[in-house]
mmCIF file of C-alpha atoms in Angstrom:
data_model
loop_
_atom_site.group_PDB
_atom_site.id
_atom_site.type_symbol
_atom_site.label_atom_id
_atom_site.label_comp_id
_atom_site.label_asym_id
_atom_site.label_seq_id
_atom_site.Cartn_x
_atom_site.Cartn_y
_atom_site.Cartn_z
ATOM 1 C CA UNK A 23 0.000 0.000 0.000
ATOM 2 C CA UNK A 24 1.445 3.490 -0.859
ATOM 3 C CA UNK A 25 1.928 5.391 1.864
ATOM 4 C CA UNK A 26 -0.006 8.697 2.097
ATOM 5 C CA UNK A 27 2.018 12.009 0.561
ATOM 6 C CA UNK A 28 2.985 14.224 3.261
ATOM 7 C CA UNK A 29 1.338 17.308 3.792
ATOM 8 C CA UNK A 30 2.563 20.659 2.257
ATOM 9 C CA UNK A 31 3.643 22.863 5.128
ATOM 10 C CA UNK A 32 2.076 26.014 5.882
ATOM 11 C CA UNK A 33 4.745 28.675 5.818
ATOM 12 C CA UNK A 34 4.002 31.109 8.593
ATOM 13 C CA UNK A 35 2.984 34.876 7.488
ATOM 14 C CA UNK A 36 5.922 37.259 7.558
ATOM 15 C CA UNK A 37 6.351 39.763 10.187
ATOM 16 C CA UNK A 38 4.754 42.998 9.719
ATOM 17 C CA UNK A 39 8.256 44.685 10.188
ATOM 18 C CA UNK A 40 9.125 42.680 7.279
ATOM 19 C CA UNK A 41 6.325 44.322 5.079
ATOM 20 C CA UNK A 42 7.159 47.509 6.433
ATOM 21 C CA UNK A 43 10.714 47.259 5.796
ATOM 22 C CA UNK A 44 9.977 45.653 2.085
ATOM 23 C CA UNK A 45 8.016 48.889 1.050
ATOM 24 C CA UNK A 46 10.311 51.187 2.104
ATOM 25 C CA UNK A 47 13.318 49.553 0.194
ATOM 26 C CA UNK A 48 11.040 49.374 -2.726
ATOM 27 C CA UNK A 49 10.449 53.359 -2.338
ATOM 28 C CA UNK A 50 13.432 54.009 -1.989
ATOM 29 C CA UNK A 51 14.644 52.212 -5.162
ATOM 30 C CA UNK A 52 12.139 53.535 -7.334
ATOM 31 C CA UNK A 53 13.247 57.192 -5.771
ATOM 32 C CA UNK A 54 16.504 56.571 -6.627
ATOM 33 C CA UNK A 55 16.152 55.651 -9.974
ATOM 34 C CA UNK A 56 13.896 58.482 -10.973
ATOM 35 C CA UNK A 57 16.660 60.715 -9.424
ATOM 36 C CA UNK A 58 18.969 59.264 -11.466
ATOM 37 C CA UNK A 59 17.744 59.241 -14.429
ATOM 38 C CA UNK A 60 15.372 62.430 -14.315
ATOM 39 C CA UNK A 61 17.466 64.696 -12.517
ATOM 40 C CA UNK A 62 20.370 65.562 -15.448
ATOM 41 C CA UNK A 63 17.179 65.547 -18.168
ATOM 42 C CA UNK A 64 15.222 68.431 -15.859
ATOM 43 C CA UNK A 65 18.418 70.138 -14.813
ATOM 44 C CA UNK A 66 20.059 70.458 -17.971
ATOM 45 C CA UNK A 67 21.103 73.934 -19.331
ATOM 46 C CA UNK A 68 23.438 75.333 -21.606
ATOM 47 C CA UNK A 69 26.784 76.263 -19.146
ATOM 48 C CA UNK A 70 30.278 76.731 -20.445
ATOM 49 C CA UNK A 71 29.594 75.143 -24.205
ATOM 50 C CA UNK A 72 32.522 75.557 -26.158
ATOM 51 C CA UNK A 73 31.804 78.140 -29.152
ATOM 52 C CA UNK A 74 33.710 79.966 -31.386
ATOM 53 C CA UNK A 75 33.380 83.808 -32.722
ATOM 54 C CA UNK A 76 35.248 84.890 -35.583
ATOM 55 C CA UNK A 77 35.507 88.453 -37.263
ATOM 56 C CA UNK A 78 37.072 91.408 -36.414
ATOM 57 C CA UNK A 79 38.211 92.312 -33.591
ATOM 58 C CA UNK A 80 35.701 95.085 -32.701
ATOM 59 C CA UNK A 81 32.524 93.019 -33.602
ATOM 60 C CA UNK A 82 34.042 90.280 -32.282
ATOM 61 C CA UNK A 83 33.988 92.208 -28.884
ATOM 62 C CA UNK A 84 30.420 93.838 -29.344
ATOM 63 C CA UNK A 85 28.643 90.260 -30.219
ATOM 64 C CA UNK A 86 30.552 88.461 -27.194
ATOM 65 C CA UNK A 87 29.129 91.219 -24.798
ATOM 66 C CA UNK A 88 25.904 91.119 -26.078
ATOM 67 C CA UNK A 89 25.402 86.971 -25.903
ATOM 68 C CA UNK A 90 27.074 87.413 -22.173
ATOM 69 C CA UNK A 91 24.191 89.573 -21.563
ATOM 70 C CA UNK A 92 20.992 87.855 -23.335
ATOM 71 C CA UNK A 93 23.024 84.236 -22.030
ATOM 72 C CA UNK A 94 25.367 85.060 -18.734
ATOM 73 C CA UNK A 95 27.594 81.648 -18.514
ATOM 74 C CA UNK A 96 26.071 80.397 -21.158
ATOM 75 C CA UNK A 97 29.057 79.786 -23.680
ATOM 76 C CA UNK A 98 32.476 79.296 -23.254
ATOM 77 C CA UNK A 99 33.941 81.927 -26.258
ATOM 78 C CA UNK A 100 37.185 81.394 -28.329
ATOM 79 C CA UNK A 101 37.815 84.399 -30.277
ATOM 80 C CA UNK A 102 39.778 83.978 -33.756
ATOM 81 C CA UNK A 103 40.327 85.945 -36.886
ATOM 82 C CA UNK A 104 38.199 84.032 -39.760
ATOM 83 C CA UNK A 105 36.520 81.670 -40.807
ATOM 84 C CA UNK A 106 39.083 78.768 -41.625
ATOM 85 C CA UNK A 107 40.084 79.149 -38.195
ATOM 86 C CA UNK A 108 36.641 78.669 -36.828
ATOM 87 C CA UNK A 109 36.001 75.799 -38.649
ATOM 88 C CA UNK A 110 39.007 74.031 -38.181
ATOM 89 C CA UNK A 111 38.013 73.984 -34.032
ATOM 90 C CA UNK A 112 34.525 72.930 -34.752
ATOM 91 C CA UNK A 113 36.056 70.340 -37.084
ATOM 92 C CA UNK A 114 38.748 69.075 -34.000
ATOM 93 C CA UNK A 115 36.188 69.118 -32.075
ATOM 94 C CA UNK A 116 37.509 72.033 -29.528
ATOM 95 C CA UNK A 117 34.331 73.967 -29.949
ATOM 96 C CA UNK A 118 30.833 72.973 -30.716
ATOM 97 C CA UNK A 119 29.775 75.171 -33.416
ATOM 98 C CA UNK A 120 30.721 79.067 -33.955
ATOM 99 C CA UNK A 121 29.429 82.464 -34.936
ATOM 100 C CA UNK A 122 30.935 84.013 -37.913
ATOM 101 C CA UNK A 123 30.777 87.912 -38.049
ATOM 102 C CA UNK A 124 33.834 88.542 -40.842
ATOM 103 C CA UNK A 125 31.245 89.440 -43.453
ATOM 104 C CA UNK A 126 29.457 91.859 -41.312
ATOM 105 C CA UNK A 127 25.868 89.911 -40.294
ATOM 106 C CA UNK A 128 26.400 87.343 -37.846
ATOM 107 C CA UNK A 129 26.504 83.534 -39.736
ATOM 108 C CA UNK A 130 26.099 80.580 -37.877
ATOM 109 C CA UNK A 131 28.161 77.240 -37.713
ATOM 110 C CA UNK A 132 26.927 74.131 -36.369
ATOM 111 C CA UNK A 133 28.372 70.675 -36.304
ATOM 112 C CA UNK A 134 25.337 68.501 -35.316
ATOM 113 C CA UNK A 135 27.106 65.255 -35.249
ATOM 114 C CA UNK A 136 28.972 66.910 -31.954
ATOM 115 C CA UNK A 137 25.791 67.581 -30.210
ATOM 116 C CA UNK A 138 21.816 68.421 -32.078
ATOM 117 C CA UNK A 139 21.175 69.923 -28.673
ATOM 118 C CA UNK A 140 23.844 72.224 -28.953
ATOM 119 C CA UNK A 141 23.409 73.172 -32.287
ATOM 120 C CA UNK A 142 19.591 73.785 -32.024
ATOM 121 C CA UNK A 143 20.968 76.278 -29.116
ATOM 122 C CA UNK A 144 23.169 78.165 -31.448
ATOM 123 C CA UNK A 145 20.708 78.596 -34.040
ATOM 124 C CA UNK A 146 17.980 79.860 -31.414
ATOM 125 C CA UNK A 147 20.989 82.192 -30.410
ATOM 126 C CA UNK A 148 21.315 83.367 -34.236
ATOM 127 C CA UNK A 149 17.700 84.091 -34.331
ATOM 128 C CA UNK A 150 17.562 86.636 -31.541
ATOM 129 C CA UNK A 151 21.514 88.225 -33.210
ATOM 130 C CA UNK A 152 19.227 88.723 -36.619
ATOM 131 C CA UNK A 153 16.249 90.915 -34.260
ATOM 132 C CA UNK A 154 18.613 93.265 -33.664
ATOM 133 C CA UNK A 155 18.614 96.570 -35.149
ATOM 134 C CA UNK A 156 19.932 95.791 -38.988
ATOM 135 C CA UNK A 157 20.176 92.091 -38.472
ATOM 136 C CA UNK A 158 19.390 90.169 -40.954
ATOM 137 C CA UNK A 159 18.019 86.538 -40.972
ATOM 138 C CA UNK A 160 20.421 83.590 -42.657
ATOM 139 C CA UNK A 161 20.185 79.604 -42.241
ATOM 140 C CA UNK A 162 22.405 77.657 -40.119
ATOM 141 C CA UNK A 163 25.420 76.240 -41.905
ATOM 142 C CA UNK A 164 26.113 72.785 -41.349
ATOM 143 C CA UNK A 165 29.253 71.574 -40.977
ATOM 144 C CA UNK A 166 29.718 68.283 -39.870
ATOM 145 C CA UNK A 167 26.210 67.000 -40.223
ATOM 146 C CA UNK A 168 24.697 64.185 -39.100
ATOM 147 C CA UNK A 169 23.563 60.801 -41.553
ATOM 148 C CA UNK A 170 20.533 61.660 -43.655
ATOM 149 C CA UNK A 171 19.074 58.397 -43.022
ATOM 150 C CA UNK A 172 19.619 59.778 -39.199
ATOM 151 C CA UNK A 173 19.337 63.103 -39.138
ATOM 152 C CA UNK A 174 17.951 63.561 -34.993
ATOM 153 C CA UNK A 175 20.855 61.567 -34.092
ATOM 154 C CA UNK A 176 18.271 58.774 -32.877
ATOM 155 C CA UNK A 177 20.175 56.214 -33.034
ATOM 156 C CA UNK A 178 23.282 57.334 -31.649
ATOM 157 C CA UNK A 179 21.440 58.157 -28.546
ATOM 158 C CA UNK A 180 19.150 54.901 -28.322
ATOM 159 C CA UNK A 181 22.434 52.844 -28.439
ATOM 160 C CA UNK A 182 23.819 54.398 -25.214
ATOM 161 C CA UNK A 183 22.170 51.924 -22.440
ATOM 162 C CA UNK A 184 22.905 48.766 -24.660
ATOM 163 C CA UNK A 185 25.782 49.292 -24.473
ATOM 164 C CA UNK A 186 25.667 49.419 -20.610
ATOM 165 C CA UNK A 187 23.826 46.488 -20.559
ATOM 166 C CA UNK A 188 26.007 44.341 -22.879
ATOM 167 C CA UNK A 189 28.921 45.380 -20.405
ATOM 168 C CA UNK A 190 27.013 43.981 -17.297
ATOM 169 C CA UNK A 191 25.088 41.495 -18.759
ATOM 170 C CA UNK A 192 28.392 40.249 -19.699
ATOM 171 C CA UNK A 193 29.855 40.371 -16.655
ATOM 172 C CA UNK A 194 26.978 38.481 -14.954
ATOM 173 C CA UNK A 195 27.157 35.728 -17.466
ATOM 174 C CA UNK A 196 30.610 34.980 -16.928
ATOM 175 C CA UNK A 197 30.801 34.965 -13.510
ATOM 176 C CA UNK A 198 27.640 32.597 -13.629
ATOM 177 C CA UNK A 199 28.942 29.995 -16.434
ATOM 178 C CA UNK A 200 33.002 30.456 -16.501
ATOM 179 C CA UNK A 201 35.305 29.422 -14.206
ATOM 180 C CA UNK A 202 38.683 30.744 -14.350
ATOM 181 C CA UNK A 203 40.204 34.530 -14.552
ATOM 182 C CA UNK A 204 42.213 34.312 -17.413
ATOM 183 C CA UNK A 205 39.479 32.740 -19.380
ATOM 184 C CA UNK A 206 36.821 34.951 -17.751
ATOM 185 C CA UNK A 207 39.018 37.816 -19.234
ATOM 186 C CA UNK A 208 39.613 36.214 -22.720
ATOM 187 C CA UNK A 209 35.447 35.355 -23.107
ATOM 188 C CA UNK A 210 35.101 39.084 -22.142
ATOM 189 C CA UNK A 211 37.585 40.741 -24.340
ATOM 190 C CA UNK A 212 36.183 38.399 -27.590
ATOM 191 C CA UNK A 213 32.662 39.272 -26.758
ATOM 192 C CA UNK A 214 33.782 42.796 -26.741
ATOM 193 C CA UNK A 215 35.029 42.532 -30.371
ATOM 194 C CA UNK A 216 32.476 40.814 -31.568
ATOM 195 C CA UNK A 217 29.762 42.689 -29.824
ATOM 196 C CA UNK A 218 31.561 46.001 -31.285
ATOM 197 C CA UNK A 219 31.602 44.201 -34.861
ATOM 198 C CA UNK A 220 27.591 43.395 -34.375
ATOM 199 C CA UNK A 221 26.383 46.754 -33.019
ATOM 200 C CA UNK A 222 28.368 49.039 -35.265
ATOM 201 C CA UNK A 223 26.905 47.106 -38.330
ATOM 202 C CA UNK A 224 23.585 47.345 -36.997
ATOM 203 C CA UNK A 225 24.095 51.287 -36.313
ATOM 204 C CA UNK A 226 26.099 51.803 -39.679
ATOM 205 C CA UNK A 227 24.543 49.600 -42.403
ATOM 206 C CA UNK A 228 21.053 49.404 -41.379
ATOM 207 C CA UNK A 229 19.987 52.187 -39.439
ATOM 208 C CA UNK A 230 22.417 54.532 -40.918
ATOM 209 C CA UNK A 231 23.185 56.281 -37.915
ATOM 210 C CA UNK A 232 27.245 56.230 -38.027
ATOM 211 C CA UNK A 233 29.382 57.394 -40.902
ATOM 212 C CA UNK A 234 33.024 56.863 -40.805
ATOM 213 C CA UNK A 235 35.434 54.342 -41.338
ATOM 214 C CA UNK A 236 33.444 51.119 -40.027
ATOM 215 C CA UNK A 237 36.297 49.375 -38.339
ATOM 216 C CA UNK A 238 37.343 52.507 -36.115
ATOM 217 C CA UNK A 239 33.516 52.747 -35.036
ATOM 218 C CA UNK A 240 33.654 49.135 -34.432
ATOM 219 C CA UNK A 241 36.648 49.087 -32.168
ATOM 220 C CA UNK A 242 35.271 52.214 -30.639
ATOM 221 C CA UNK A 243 32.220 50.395 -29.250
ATOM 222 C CA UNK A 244 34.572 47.582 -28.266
ATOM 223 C CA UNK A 245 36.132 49.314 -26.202
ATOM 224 C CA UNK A 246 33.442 51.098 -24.613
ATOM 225 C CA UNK A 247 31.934 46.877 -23.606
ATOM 226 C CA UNK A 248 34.853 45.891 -22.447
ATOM 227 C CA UNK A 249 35.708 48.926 -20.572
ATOM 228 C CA UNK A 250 32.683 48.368 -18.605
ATOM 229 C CA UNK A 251 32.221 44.649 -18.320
ATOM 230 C CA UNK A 252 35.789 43.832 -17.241
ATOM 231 C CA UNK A 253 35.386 46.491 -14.453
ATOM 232 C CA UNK A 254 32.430 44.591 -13.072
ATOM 233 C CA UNK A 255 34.145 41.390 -13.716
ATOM 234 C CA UNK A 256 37.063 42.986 -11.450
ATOM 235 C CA UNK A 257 34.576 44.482 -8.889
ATOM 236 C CA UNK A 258 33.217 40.841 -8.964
ATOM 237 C CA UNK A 259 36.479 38.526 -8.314
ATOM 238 C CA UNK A 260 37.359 41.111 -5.127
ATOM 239 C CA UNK A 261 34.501 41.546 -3.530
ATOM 240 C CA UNK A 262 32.323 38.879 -4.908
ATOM 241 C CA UNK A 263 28.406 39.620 -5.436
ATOM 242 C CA UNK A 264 29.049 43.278 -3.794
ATOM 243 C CA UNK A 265 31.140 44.205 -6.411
ATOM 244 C CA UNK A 266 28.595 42.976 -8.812
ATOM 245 C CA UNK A 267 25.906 45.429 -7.239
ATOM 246 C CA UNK A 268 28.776 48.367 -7.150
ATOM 247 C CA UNK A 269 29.724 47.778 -11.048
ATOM 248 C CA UNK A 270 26.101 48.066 -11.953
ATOM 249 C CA UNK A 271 25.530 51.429 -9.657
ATOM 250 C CA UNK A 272 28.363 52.883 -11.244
ATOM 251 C CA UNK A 273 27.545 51.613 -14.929
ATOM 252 C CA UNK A 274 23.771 52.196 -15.087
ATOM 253 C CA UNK A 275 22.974 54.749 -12.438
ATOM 254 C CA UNK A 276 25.636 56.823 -12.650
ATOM 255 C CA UNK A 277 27.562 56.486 -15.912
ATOM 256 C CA UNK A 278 24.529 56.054 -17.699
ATOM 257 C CA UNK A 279 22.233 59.456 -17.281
ATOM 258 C CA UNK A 280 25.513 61.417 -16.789
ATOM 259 C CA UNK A 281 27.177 60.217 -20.038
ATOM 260 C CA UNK A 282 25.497 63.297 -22.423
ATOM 261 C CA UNK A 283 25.551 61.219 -25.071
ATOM 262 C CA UNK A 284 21.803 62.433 -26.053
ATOM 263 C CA UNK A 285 23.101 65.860 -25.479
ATOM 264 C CA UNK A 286 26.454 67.301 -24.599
ATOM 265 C CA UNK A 287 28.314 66.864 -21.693
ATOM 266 C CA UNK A 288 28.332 70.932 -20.882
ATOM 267 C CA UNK A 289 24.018 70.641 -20.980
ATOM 268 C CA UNK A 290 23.980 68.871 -17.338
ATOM 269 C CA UNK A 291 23.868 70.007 -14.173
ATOM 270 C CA UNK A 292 27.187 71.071 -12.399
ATOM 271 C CA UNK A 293 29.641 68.881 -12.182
ATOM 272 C CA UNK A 294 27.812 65.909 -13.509
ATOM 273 C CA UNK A 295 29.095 66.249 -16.973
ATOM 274 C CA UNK A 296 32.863 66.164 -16.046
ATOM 275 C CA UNK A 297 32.276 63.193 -13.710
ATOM 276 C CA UNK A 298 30.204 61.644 -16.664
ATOM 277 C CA UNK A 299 33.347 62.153 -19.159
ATOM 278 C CA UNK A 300 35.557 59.591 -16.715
ATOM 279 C CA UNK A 301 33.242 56.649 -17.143
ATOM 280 C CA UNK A 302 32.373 54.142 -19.359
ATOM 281 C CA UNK A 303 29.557 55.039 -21.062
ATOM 282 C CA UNK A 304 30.186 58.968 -21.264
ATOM 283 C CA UNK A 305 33.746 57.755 -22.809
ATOM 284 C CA UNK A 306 32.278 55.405 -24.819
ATOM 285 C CA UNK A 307 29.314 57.717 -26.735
ATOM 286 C CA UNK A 308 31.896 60.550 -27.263
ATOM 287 C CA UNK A 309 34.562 58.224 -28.112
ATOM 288 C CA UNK A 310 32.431 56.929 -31.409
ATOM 289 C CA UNK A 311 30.872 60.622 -32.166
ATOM 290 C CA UNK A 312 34.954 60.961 -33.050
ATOM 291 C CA UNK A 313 35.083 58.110 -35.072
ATOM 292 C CA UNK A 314 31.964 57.996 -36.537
ATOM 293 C CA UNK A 315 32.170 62.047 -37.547
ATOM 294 C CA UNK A 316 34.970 63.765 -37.001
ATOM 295 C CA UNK A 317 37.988 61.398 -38.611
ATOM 296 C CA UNK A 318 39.163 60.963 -35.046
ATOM 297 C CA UNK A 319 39.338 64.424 -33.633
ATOM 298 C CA UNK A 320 39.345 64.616 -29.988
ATOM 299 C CA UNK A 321 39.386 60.643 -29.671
ATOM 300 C CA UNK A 322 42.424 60.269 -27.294
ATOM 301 C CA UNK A 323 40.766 61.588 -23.966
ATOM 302 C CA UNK A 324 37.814 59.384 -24.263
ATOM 303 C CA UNK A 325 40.032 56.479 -25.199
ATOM 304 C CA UNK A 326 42.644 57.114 -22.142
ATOM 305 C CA UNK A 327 39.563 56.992 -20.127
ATOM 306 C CA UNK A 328 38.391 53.694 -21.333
ATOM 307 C CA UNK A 329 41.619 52.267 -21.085
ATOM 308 C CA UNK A 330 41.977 53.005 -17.779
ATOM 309 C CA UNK A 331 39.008 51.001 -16.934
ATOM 310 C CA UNK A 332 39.642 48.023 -18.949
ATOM 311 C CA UNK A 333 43.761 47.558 -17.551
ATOM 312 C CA UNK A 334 41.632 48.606 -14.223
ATOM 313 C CA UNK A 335 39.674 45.840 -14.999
ATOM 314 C CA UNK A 336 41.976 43.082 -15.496
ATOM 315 C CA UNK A 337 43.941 44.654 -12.466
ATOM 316 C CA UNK A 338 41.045 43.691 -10.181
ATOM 317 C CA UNK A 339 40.295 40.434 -11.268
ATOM 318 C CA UNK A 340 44.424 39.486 -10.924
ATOM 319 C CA UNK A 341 43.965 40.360 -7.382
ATOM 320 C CA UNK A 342 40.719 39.183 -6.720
ATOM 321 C CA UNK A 343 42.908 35.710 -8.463
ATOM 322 C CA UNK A 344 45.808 35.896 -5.946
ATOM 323 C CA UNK A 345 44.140 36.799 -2.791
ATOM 324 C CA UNK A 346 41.742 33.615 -3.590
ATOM 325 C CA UNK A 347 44.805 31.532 -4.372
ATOM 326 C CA UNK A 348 46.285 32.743 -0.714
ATOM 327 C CA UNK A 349 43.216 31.549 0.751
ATOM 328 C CA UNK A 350 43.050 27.857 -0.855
ATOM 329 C CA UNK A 351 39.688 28.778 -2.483
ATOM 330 C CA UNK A 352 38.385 27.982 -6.381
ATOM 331 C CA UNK A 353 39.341 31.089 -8.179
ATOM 332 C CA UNK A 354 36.886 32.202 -10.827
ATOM 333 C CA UNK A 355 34.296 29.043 -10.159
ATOM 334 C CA UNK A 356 31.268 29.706 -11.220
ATOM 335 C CA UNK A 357 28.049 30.124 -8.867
ATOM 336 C CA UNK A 358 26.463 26.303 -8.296
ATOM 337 C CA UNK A 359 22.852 25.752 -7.427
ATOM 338 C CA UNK A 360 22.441 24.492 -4.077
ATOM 339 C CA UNK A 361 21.341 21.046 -3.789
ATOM 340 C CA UNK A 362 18.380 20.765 -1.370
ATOM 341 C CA UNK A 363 18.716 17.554 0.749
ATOM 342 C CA UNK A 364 15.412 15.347 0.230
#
C-alpha cells in the first residue's frame, strides 16, 4: 500500500516589520532611480559650451558682450580671426559650433554630429543676433552633419544603455557559467570585439546612424563593452556579489544618465558632466561621435579613459585571483545551485 504524501507545510505569514521594511526599500529604489535618471534631463542647461566667434576684432567684442548679456555663462567663447580658423576647431572638435561675423551679419556654424542639442541652441541664439537693429536673418550652416538616413541623431542616442547592458550582462554571465580569470578575461575581451563588430553594423549599415570608417567605429564600441564589463568582472572577483551590485551602480545609475551622449556633456547640471566624461559610457558615446564624424578628432581623452578602466579591470580580477589563491579557495568558479537535501 502506498503510503499517504505528506502534507505541504504552511509557511508562517511574515512579520509585519518585514512588510514595512519591504516597502520602504522598494520606495526608496524607485526614488533613486527616478533621481537618477530624471534629474540631469530636468536640470540640464546650456553652461560653459565651447563656441567659437570669428571676425574682427571690434565686432568680435560687441557680439561676445551682447550673448554674455541675453546668455550670462552660457558659452564658453574662443575668439579667432576668420573663418578657416573657426572651422578648423569645430572640425577638432575644440568647440561645438561658432558664430561668424567677418562678413558683417552674424553667420552661424553648427556641427550637429557633436551635439543636435547644442546646435539647435546656437541657431535659437542666431535668431535673436538677426532681431537686432539691422540684423538680418540667414540659415544655419552645417558643418559636420549628421547621416541623412539619421538626421535627430536617434540612433546614436538609443544605443547608449545597450551598451551598458552588454557590459554587465556580460559580466553576470561569466561569472555565472566560466570558471577561471584568465578565461573569464579572454570570453570578455572576444565578446567585446564581436559585440563592437555586431552593433556598429547594426548602427552603420542598417539604421544609418554612423558614418566613418566602419572598423574605427567598431573598435570604438569595443572598447566602450569591455571597458565596462571587465570592471564589473574585477569588482566581482574582489569583492564577490558586492562588487557585482557596485559595477552596476556605477555603470547604469551613474555612468549612464551622466554620459550626455543624447546631449552634450556641458548641458547637465554642475559637475555631472565632467564626472560623466571619466566613465564608461560617457567615454564610450563621445569616443564613437569621433570616429563615426569627425575622422578621429578629440578621440584620445575618451580612449585614455576607457583604457583606464579596462587595464583597471583586469587589475582587479588578478587580485581578486591571488588573494583567492592565498586563501586555498576555487578562483573564478562559477556560482552552483544548491542542492536541497530530500
Amino acid at each position: 500500500m502506498a503510503a499517504p504524501a505528506p502534507r505541504a507545510t504552511r509557511t508562517a505569514p511574515s512579520p509585519w516589520s518585514r512588510v514595512v521594511g519591504a516597502v520602504v526599500l522598494l520606495t526608496v529604489i524607485i526614488s533613486v532611480l527616478l533621481t537618477a535618471f530624471a534629474w540631469p534631463s530636468v536640470r540640464s542647461s546650456v553652461h560653459d559650451v565651447p563656441i567659437a566667434v570669428a571676425g574682427p576684432q571690434a565686432a568680435v567684442q560687441q557680439l561676445r558682450a551682447t550673448i554674455d548679456q541675453r546668455q550670462p555663462g552660457a558659452f564658453d567663447i574662443t575668439e579667432v580671426a576668420d573663418t578657416a580658423a573657426a572651422e578648423q576647431l569645430i572640425r577638432d572638435r575644440e568647440v561645438y559650433g561658432a558664430i561668424d561675423v567677418s562678413s558683417g551679419a552674424p553667420q552661424v556654424i553648427v556641427a550637429s554630429a557633436g551635439s543636435t542639442a547644442v546646435a539647435q541652441t546656437l541657431q535659437s541664439v542666431a535668431a535673436g543676433l538677426h532681431r537686432q537693429p539691422g540684423g538680418s536673418p540667414s540659415a544655419a550652416r552645417d558643418l559636420v552633419p549628421l547621416p541623412a538616413d539619421d538626421p535627430r541623431g536617434a540612433g546614436l542616442a538609443a544605443a547608449a544603455l545597450p551598451l551598458v547592458l552588454a557590459g554587465l550582462l556580460a559580466a553576470l554571465l561569466l561569472t555565472r557559467l566560466v570558471a577561471g580569470t584568465a578565461r573569464r578575461i579572454t570570453a570578455a575581451c572576444a565578446f567585446a570585439l564581436t559585440g563592437g563588430l555586431a552593433v556598429a553594423a547594426i548602427l552603420q549599415f542598417w539604421l544609418g546612424s554612423l558614418d566613418g570608417a566602419y572598423w574605427a567605429n567598431s573598435g570604438a564600441i569595443a572598447l566602450s563593452i569591455a571597458a565596462t564589463s571587465l570592471a564589473v568582472l574585477g569588482l566581482e572577483s574582489l569583492l564577490g556579489y558586492a562588487g557585482l551590485g557596485l559595477g552596476a551602480v556605477t555603470m547604469m545609475l551613474v555612468g549612464n544618465p551622466l554620459s550626455g551622449t543624447s546631449t552634450a556633456p556641458q548641458m547637465l547640471p554642475g559637475w555631472s558632466g565632467a564626472l560623466g566624461q571619466l566613465l564608461p559610457p560617457g567615454a564610450g558615446g563621445q569616443l564613437l561621435r569621433s570616429t563615426a564624424f569627425f575622422d578621429g578628432h578629440g578621440a584620445a581623452g575618451p580612449a585614455v579613459v576607457l583604457a583606464t578602466w579596462l587595464v583597471l579591470g583586469v587589475g582587479l580580477c588578478l587580485a581578486g585571483h591571488l588573494r583567492t589563491r592565498r586563501g586555498g579557495g576555487t578562483e573564478g568558479a562559477p556560482a552552483q545551485p544548491v542542492a536541497v537535501a530530500a
